[in-house]
Each structure stands twice: as structure tokens, then as C-alpha cells.
Coordinates of C-alpha atoms in Angstrom, one line a residue:
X1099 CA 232.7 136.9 57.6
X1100 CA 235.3 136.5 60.3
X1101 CA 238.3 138.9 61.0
X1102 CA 242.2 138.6 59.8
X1103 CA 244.3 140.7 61.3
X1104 CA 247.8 142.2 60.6
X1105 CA 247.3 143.4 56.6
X1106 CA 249.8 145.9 57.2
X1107 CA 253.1 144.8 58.2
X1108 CA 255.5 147.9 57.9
X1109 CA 259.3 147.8 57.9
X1110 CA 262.3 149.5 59.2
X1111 CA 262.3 152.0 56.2
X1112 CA 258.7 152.6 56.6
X1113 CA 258.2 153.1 60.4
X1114 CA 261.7 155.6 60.3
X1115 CA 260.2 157.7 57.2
X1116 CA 256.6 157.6 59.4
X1117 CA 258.9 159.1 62.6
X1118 CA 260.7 161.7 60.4
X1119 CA 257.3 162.7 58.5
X1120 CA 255.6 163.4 61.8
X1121 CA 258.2 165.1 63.2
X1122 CA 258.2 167.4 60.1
X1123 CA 254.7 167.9 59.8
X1124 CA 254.2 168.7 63.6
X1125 CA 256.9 171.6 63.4
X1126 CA 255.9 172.7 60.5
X1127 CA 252.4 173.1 61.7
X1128 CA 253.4 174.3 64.8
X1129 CA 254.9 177.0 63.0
X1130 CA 251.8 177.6 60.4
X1131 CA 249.8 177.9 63.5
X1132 CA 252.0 180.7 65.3
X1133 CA 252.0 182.6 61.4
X1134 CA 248.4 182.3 61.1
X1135 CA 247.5 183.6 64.7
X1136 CA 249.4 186.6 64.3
X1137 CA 248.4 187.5 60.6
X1138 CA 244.8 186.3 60.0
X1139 CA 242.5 189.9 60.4
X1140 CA 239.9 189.8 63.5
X1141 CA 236.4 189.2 62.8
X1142 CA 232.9 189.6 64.1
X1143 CA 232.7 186.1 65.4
X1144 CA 235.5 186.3 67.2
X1145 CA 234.7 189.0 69.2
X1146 CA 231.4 187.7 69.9
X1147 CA 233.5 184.9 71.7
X1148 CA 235.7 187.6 73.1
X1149 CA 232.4 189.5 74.5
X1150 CA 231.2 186.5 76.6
X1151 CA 233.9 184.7 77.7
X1152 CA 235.7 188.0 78.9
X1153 CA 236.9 187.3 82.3
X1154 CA 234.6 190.4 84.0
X1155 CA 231.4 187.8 84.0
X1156 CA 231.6 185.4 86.7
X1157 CA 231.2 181.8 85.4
X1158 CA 228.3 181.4 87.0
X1159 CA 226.9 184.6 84.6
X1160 CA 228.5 183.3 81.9
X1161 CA 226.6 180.5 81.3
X1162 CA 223.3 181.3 82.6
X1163 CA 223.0 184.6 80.7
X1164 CA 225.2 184.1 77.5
X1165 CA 226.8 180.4 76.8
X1166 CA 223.2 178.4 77.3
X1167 CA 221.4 181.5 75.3
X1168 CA 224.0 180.6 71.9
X1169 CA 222.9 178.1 69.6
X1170 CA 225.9 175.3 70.5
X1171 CA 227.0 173.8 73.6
X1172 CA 228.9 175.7 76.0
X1173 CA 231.9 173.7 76.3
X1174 CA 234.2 176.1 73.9
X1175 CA 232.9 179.0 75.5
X1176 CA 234.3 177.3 79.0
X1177 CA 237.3 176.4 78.0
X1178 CA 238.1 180.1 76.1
X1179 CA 236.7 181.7 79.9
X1180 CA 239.6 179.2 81.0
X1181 CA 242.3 179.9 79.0
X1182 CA 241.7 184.0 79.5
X1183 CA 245.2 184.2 81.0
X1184 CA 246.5 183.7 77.5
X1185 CA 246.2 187.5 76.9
X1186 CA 243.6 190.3 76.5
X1187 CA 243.7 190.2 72.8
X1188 CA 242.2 188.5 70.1
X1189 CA 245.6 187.0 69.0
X1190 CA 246.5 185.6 72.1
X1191 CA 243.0 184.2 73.0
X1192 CA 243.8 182.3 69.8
X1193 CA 246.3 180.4 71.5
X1194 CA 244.0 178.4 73.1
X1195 CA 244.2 176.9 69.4
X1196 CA 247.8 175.6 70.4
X1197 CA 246.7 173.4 73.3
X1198 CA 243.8 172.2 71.2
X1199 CA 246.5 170.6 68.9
X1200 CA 248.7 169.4 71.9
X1201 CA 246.1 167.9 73.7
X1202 CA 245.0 165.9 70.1
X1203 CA 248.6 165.2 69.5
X1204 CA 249.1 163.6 73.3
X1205 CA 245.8 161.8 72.8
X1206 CA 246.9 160.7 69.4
X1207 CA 250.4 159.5 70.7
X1208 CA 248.5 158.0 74.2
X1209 CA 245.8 155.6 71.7
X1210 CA 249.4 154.3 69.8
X1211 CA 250.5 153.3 73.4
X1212 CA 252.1 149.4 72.6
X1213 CA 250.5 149.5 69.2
X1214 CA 252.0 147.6 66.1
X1215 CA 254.5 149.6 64.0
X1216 CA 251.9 149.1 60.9
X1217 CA 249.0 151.3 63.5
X1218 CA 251.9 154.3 63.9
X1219 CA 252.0 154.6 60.1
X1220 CA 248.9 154.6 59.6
X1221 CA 248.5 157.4 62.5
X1222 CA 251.3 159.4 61.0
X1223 CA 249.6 159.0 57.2
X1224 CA 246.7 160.1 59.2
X1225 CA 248.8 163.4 60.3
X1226 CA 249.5 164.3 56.9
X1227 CA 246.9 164.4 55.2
X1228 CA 244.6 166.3 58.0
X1229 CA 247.9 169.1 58.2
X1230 CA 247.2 169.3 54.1
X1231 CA 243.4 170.5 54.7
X1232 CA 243.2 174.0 53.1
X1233 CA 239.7 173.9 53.5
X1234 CA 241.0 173.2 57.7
X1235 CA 243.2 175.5 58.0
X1236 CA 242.0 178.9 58.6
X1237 CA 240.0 177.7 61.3
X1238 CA 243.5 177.1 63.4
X1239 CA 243.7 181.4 63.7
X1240 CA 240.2 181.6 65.2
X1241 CA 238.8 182.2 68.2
X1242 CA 235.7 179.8 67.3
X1243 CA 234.6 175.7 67.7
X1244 CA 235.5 174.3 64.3
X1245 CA 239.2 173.5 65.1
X1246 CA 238.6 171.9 68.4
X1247 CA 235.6 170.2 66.5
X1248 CA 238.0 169.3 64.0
X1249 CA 240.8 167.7 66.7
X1250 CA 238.1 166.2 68.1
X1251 CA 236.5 164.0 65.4
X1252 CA 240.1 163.0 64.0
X1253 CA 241.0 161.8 67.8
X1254 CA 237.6 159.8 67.6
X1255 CA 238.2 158.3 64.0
X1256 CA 241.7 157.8 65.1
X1257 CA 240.5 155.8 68.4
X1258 CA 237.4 154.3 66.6
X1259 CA 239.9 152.6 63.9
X1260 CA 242.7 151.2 66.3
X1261 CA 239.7 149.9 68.4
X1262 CA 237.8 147.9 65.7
X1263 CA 241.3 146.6 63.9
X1264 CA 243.5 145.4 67.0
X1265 CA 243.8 142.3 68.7
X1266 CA 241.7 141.7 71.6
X1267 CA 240.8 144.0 74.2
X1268 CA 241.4 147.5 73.8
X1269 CA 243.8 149.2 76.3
X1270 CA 242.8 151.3 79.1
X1271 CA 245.1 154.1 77.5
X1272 CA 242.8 153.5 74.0
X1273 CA 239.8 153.6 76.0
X1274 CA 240.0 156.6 77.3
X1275 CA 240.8 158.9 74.7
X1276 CA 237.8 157.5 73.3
X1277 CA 235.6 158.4 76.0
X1278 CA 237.7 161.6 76.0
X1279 CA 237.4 162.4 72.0
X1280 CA 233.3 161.2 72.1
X1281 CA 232.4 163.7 75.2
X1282 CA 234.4 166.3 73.0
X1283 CA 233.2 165.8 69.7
X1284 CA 229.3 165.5 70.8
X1285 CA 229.1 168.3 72.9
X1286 CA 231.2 171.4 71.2
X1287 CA 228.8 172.0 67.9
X1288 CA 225.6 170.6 67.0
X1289 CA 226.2 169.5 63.4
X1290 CA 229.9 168.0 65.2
X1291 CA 227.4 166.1 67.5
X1292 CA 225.2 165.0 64.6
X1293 CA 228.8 163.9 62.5
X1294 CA 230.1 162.1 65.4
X1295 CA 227.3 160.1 66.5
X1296 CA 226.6 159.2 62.7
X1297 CA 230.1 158.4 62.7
X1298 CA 230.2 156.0 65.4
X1299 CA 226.7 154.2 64.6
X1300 CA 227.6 151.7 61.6
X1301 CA 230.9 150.6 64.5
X1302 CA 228.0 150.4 67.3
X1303 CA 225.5 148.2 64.8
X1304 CA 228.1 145.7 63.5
X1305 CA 229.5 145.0 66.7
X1306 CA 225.7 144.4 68.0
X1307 CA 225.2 142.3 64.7
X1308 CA 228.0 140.1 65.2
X1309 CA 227.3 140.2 69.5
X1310 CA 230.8 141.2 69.8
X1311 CA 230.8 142.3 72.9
X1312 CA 233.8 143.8 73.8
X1313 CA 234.0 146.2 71.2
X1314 CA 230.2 147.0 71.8
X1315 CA 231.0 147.7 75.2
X1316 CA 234.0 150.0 74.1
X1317 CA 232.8 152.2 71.6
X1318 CA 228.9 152.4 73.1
X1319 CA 229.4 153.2 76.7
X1320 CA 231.4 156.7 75.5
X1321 CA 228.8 157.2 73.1
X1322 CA 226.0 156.8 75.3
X1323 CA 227.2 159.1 77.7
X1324 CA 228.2 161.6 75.9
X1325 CA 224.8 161.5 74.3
X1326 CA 223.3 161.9 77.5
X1327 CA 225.5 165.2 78.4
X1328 CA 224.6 166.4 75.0
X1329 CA 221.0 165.5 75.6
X1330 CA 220.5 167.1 78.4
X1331 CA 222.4 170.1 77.1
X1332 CA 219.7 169.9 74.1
X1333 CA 217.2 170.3 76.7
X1334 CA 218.1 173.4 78.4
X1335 CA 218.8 174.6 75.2
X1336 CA 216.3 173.6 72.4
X1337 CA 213.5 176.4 73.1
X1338 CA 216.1 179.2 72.3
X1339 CA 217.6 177.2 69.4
X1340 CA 214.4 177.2 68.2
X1341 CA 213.5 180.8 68.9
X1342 CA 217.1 181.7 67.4
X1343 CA 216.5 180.4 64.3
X1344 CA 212.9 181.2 63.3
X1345 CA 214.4 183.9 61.5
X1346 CA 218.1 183.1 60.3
X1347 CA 220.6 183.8 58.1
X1348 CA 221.2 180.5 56.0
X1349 CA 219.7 180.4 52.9
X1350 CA 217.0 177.4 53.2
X1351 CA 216.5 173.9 50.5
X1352 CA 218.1 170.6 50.4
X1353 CA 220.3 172.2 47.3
X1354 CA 222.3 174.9 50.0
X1355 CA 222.9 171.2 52.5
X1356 CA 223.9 169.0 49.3
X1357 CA 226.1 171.8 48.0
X1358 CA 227.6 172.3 51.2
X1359 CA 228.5 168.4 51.9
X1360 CA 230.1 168.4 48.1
X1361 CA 231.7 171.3 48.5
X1362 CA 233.6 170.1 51.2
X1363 CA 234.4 166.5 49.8
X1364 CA 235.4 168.0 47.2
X1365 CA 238.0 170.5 49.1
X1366 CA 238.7 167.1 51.5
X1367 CA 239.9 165.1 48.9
X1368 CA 241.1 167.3 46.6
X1369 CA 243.5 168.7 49.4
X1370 CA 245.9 166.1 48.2
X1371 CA 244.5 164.7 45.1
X1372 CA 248.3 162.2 44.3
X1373 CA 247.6 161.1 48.1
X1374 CA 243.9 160.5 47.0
X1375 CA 244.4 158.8 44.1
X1376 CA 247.4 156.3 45.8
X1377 CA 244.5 155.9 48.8
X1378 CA 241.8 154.6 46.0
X1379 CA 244.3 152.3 44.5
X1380 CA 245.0 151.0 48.1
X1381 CA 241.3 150.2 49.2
X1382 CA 241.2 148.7 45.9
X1383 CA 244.3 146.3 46.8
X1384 CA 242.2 145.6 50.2
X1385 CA 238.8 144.6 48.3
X1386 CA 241.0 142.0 46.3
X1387 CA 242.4 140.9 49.0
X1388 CA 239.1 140.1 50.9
X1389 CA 237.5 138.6 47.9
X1390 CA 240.9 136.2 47.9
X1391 CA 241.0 135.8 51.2
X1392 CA 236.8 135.6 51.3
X1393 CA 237.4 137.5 54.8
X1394 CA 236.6 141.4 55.3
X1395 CA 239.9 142.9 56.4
X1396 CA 239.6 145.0 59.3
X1397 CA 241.4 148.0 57.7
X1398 CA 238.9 147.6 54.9
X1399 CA 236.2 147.5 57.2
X1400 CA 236.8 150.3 58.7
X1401 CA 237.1 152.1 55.9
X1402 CA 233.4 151.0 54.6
X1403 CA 232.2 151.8 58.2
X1404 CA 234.1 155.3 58.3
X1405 CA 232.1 155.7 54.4
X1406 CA 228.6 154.5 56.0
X1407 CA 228.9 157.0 59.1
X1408 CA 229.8 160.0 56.5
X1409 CA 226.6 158.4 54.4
X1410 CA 224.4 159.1 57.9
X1411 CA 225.4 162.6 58.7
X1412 CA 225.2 163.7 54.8
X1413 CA 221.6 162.2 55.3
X1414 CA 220.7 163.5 58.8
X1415 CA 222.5 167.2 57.4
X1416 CA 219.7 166.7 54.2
X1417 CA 216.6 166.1 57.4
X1418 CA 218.2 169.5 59.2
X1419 CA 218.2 171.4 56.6
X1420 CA 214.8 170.6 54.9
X1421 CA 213.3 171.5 58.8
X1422 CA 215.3 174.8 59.6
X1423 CA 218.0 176.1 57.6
X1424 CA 221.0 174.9 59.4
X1425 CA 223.7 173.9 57.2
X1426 CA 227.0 175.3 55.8
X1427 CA 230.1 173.9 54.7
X1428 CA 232.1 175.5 58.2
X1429 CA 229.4 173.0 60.4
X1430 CA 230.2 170.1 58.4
X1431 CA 234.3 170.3 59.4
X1432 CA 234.0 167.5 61.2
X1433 CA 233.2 165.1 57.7
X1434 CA 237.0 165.8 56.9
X1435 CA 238.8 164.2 59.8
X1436 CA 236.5 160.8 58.6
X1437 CA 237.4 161.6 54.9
X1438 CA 241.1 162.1 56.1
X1439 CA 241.1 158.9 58.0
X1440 CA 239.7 156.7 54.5
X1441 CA 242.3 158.3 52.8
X1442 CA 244.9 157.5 55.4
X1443 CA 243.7 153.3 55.5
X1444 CA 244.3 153.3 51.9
X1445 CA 247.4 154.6 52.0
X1446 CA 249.1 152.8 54.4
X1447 CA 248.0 149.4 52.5
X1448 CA 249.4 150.7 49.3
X1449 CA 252.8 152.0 51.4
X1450 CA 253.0 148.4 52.7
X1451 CA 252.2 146.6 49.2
X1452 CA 255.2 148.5 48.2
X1453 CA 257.4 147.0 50.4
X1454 CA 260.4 148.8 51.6
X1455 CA 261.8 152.2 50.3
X1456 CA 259.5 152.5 47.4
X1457 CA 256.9 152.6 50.5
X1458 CA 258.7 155.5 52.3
X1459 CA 259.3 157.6 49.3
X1460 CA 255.6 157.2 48.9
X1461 CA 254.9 158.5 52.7
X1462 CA 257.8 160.9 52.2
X1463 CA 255.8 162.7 48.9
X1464 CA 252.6 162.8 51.0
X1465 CA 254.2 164.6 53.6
X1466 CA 256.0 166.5 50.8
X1467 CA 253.1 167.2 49.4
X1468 CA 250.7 168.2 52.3
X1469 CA 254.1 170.2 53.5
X1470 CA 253.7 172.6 50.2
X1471 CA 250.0 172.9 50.9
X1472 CA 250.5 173.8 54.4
X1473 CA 252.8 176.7 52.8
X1474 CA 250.5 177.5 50.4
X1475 CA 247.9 177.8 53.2
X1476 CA 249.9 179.9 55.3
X1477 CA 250.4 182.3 52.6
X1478 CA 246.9 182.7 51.8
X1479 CA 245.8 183.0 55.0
X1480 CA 246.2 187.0 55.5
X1481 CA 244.1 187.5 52.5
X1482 CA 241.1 186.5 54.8
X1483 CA 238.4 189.5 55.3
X1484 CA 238.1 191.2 58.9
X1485 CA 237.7 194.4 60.5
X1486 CA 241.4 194.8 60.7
X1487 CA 241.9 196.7 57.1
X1488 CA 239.3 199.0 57.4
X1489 CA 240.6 200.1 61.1
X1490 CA 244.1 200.6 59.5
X1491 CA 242.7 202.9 56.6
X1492 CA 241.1 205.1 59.9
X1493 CA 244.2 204.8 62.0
X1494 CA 246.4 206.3 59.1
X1495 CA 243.7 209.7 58.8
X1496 CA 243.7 209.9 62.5
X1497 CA 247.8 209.5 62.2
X1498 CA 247.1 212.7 60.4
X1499 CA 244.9 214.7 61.5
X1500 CA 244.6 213.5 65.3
X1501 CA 241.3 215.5 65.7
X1502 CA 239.0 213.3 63.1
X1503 CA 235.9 212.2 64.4
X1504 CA 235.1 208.3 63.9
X1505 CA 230.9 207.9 63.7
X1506 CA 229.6 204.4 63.6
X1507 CA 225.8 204.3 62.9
X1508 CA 223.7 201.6 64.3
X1509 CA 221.5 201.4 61.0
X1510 CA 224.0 200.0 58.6
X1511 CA 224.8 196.8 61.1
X1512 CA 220.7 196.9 62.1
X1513 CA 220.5 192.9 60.6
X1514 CA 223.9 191.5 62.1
X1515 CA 222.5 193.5 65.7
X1516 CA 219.3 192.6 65.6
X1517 CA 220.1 188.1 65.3
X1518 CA 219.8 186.4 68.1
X1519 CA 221.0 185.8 70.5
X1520 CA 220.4 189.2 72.2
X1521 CA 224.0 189.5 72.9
X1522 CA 224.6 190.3 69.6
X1523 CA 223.3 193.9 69.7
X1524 CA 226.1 194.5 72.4
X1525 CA 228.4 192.4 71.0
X1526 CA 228.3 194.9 67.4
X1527 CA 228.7 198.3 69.2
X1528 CA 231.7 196.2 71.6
X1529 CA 233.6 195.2 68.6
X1530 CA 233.9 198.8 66.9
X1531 CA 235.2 200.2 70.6
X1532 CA 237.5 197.2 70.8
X1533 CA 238.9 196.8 67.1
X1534 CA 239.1 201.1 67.2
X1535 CA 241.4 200.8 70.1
X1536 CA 243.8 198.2 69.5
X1537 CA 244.0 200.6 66.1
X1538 CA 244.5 203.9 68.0
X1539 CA 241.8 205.8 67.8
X1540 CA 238.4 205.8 69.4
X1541 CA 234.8 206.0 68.2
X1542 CA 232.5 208.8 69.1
X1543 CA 229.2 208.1 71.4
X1544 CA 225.9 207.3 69.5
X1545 CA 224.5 211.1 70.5
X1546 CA 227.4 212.5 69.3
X1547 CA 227.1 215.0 66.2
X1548 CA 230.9 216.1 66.2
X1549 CA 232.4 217.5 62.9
X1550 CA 235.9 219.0 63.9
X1551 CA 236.9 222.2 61.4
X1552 CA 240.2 221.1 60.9
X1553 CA 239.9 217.7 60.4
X1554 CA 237.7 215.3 58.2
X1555 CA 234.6 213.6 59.8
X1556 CA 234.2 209.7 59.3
X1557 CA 232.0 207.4 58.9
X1558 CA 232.2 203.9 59.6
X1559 CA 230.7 200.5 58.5
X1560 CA 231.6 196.9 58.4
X1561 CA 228.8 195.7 56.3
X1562 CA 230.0 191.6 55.4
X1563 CA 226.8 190.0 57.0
X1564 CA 224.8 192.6 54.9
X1565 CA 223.9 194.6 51.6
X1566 CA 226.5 197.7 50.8
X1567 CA 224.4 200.4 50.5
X1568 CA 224.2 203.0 47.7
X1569 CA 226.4 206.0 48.7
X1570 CA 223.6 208.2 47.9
X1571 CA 221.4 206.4 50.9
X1572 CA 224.5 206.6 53.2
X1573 CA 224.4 210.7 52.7
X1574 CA 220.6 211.3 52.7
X1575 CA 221.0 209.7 55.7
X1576 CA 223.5 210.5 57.7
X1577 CA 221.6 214.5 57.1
X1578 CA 218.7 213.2 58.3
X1579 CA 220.4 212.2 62.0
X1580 CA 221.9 215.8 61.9
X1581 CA 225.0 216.0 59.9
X1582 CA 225.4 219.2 58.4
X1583 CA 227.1 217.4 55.0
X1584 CA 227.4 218.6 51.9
X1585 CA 229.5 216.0 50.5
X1586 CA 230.7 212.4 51.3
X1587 CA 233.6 210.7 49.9
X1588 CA 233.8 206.5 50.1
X1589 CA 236.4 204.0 50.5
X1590 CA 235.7 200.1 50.0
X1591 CA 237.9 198.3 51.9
X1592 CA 237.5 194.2 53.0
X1593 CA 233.5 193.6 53.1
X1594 CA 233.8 197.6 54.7
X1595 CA 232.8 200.7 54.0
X1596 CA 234.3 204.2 55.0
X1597 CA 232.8 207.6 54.2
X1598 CA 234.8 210.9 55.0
X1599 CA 233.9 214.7 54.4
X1600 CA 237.6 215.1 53.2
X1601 CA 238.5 214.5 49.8
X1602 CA 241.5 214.0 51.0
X1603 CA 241.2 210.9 53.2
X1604 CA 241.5 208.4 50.5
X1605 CA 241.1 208.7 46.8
X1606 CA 237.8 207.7 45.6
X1607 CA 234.9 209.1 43.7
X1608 CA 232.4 211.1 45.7
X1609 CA 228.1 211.1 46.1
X1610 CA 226.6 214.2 46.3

């Protein structure tokens, strides 16, 4: 079938609402972001990041001994060991989070360079429905992959759509932020590599099929190089992936891979589910078009090839799995920004069918909408588990009684320490010192025995990656590693666990 062009031909009231959405999506995000940062509790991953990126390795150390030893490519971990100057603290490491989201949004702004008023609505539709991701959000406060694999893949989808539905050549603006988004998305997490590619192979095939060689050229040359850099990654890496995961933590079968990909499709769509619903009716409106017009509308198009790249990585997630356990809903965050982007191409056809201001009020109540779900997220985003509450139950004893002693016991974290890679051992005993201090109070040394007269002794343990043991276990033994106790009482706080010898601590029943 051949190619139409210009489906969506937006007006003054359309492009002006687009401009004020974005504007008011951006800041409000930009906000949400800040809130999140400060608020959302530490957590073990993070300071594995913190551990290895800290800026006493050298870079060459760095990568040798613990980026290329981690199951993912090392390009986070670089740029974290570059932004160090943002701070010596988890909450300013997070920042690099911030220029993540600049970098997308200059990229985003770059691609729309001399694009048609009709491409920046789509773009800005695009905007609000990825800011209204709950299932997105938490992953802007952490100092981990998944929001710069999330940036990533929307910039690609983004730059993949405006590529296969202009007119003529692409730009040399267009082109490279799509070299820019590909060498990002294929090399920062494996299942993002796996989405990506996927993504971009029904654009790659179609092009071949119809030996359209300009947009062959355009969206294979990024791909094949950053398949290369990923390859070649892969091969430096693959024996310790391998060796990592003989023994891992995710549950194995195809049912824990096909739950995870409709888990998140389901928390995709259903992000916005008025936005969804308008989006359906809008690719519907396309697919009459075509069969009127017996000609495959690019938008639509790209739409069906968005759908068939999503079909690939569900299928190539199914293969992972069924060969090594490998799959959780976190890995797939890249399936969203492709999702997002569907959504977005039916929307702005059923803005534009509505000509006018009935088409702005409808972009004005998605960005309404994904505006109350951003501040829904935001509110629900210190309810997240950490080490943080625990540490504040310790802090307020010590507050007390400045001579309580703080005992963390290697056996209750023995699983989490023992994963590979090896860094995680240090990384366990690093994170207690670390999360202690920035609380106020210090953990003893593993020889130490110290049980001060005056003041209660505690014991410590984040258990989340772990069974809770029985209380009773917890006191046999602790007197087995020389604890003269007679009597331990516990406090459950946040996937943590906190015995003391002082009634008085915290209220809670006892074990004897």
C-alpha cells in the first residue's frame, strides 16, 4: 500500500493547549521529581550503586573490578561515577535523575526541530501520558537504570515515529537523537536492549520489504551500532552473567514472565484509562480511514509497528525466562514508553477529528488527568519500604540513651551477601555503616560483644530480600555468638527487624 501523509492537521486552539499542557506537565514533574528525591526512603540497591561508583575507585578500577562483574552494561554506573559532584548522599546522587529528564526533554524538543504543528501534539500527548505512569514513577527517586531506561526508549519511540511518518528525509537534528536514544537504550539494561531492538525490528523489516532506503538507512545504521557496542559488551560480560545467575533470586516458569508483561500493561494502560479509552476510539477512526482511503496511514502504521515490536520483546522475555529466570515487571519499563507512544497516536487523531476547542479540552483533560495522577503518585511515594524507618526507630533510643550498642549480625542478611556479584558481601556490611550514620549513630564491629549497663543493647536486621525469622531463633542465637541475654524484645518496622534487651525501647511483645 503506499503512504499518505498529513492525517493530523492541528489548529491554533490545539497547538496553544499542546504548549500550555507541556509547560504544565514539565513543572509539575519537575517538581514531583525534587518531592520524590527528598522523601522516597534509601534502599539496598541504591547503595549498591553508591558502593561502586563512589568516587575513591579510579575509573579505571571501577570498571574492571566492579561495573563489568554486574549483570548490566556499565554505562549507568559511568555516568553516576560522573555526576559524583552532585553530593555525597544518596538524595543528591539522585539528581543525576534530573539531567536524565533534561537531556530526554532537549532531545525530545531537538527531534521536533521544523516539524509540523500536528508532530508537537502528538509529542506533547506523548508527555502526558508517560508523566501519568504510576507504575514509572518511583523509579524517578532512584539511584538505579530504569528511569534512564525509561527516557531512553520514549526518546527512541518518539524519534522512530517522526522518522517513519514525515516527509522525505529525515533531519540531521532527527537523526541524531536517534543514534543518541538507540546507543542509550541498547546498552544501559539487558531486558531495555532486548525491548529496544524488538522495538525497532518490525520499522527495520518494512523498510527492507518495501526497499525504502532512506528510512532503512536511518533507523538501521543506529541500531546496528549500537548492537555492536552492546555486543561486544555481551562479550566481556556473558561468562559472569552466566555464573551470576546459576543461582538467582527470580522465581523461574513462563507464568512469573507472562504475569510480569500483563502486569505492567495492565498498570500502562490503566495509568490513564479516559486517555486509553479516547486513544482506542482514535486508532479506530485511523483503521476506517485506511480502509476508505485503501492506504495504510503512517500514524496508523506506526502504531501496528510500535504493537509488533511490544509483540517481539513479550516473546523474546517468554525465551529468557524459560532459559534462566530473568524477568520481572521493573526489567520490562522500557514496554511503557512504546505503550505510551500507541496511546499518544490515537489520541492525537481523535484530538484532530474533533476539530477545534472540543480537541483542546480533550488534550487539556489528559493533562488534567495525568496532572492528578502525578499528585497521587507523589503522595504515595514515601510509603515505599527502605532502610530509612528502621534507622529512625534506632536513632530515637540512641537520642536516649547515647550509650546503646547497635549489633548487626551477618547471619540474618547471609542470602542478600552471599548473590553475586562478590561486591555484594561488602556492599551489605557498607550500607548499615552508611545508613547508621547519616541517622546518628554508629554500628559496633563484627567481634564486638558490647552490652552497656545503663543502656539497652540492639540488634539490627533489614531482612526484605529474605524470610523474618522466628524471634525465638533470633535469641537462641544471638547466645550462641556470646550474648549473655536473657530476654529480647522485637520491633517490626518496613521489611526490618529490631530486637533490644530493653523493654523499654519500643512497645512490643517479647521471646524468651
Amino acid at each position: 500500500m503506499g503512504r499518505t501523509f498529513g492525517e493530523i492537521q492541528a489548529g491554533p486552539a490545539l497547538v496553544r493547549a499542546a504548549r500550555f499542557a507541556v509547560v504544565a506537565t514539565v513543572l509539575a514533574l519537575g517538581w514531583a521529581m525534587v518531592h520524590a528525591m527528598q522523601v522516597r526512603a534509601t534502599w539496598y540497591d541504591e547503595y549498591y550503586t553508591f558502593w561502586v561508583t563512589r568516587g575513591a575507585i579510579g575509573w579505571g578500577e571501577a570498571l574492571r573490578a566492579h561495573w563489568l562483574a554486574d549483570n548490566h552494561p556499565p554505562l549507568f554506573y559511568a555516568l553516576s561515577r560522573a555526576t559524583a559532584w552532585l553530593g555525597e548522599t544518596i538524595e543528591a546522587r539522585r539528581g543525576l535523575n534530573q539531567l536524565i529528564a533534561l537531556a530526554a526533554l532537549g532531545g525530545s524538543l531537538a527531534a521536533l526541530r521544523g516539524r509540523a504543528p500536528g508532530d508537537r501534539v502528538l509529542a506533547a500527548l506523548f508527555l502526558l501520558v508517560l508523566a501519568g505512569q504510576g507504575a514509572a514513577y518511583p523509579f524517578v527517586a532512584e539511584l538505579r537504570s530504569y528511569f534512564l531506561s525509561y527516557c531512553a526508549v520514549a526518546l527512541l519511540a518518539l524519534a522512530l515515529v517522526l522518522v517513519w511518518t514525515g516527509e522525505g528525509a529525515p533531519g540531521r537534528t532527527l537523526r541524531i537523537v536517534l543514534w543518541g536514544a538507540t546507543l542509550v537504550a541498547f546498552n544501559t539494561h539487558v531486558m531495555t536492549s532486548v525491548v529496544a531492538s524488538a522495538a525497532m525490528l518490525p520499522f527495520v523489516a518494512l523498510a527492507l520489504l518495501r526497499r525504502d532506503r532512506m528510512r532503512l538507512r536511518t533507523v538501521l545504521a543506529p541500531a546496528m551500532a549500537a548492537g555492536l557496542l552492546f555486543t561486544a559488551t555481551v562479550a566481556v560480560q556473558a561468562s559472569l552473567w552466566l555464573e551470576n545467575t546459576a543461582q538467582f533470586w527470580i522465581p523461574a516458569g513462563l507464568g512469573q514472565a507472562l504475569g510480569s508483561l500483563l502486569i505492567l500493561a495492565d498498570y500502562a494502560l490503566g495509568a490513564n484509562r479516559p486517555a486509553s479509552l479516547a486513544a482506542l476510539a482514535g486508532l479506530g477512526l485511523l483503521a476506517l480511514r485506511a480502509v476508505r482511503e485503501r492506504a495504510l496511514l503512517p500514524r496508523l502504521e506506526a502504531a501496528l509497528l510500535l504493537a509488533g515490536g511490544i509483540a517481539i520483546a513479550a516473546v523474546l522475555a517468554l525465551a529468557l525466562q524459560a532459559w534462566r529466570p530473568s524477568v520481572i515487571p521493573k526489567y520490562l519499563i522500557g514496554l511503557i514508553p512504546l505503550l505510551a507512544m500507541i496511546v499518544a497516536l490515537g489520541l492525537a487523531e481523535a484530538c484532530e477529528r474533533l476539530r477545534s476547542m472540543a480537541g483542546a479540552a480533550l488534550l487539556l483533560s489528559v493533562c488534567a488527568m495525568g496532572l492528578v495522577s502525578l499528585w497521587r503518585n507523589a503522595g504515595a511515594i514515601d510509603g515505599q519500604k527502605g532502610w530509612d524507618a528502621a534507622a529512625r526507630v534506632i536513632a530515637r533510643q540512641v537520642a536516649r540513651c547515647p550509650d546503646t550498642a547497635v549489633h548487626v549480625d551477618p547471619r540474618w542478611n547471609r542470602y542478600l551477601a552471599s548473590l553475586q556479584p562478590a561486591d555484594n558481601a561488602r556492599v551489605v556490611a557498607f550500607a548499615y555503616r552508611h545508613v547508621a550514620a547519616r541517622h546518628g549513630f554508629a554500628v559496633e564491629p563484627p567481634q564486638s560483644r558490647r552490652m552497656p549497663r545503663g543502656c539497652p543493647t540492639l540488634f539490627w536486621a533489614q531482612t526484605v530480600s529474605e524470610a523474618m525469622p522466628a524471634e525465638a531463633e533470633v535469641l537462641a542465637h544471638e547466645r550462641a555468638q556470646g550474648f549473655a541475654i536473657e530476654r529480647l524484645w522485637f520491633h517490626r518496622v518496613d521489611g526490618a527487624w529490631i530486637a533490644s534487651t530493653d523493654p523499654g525501647s519500643f512497645s512490643v511483645k517479647s521471646a524468651d
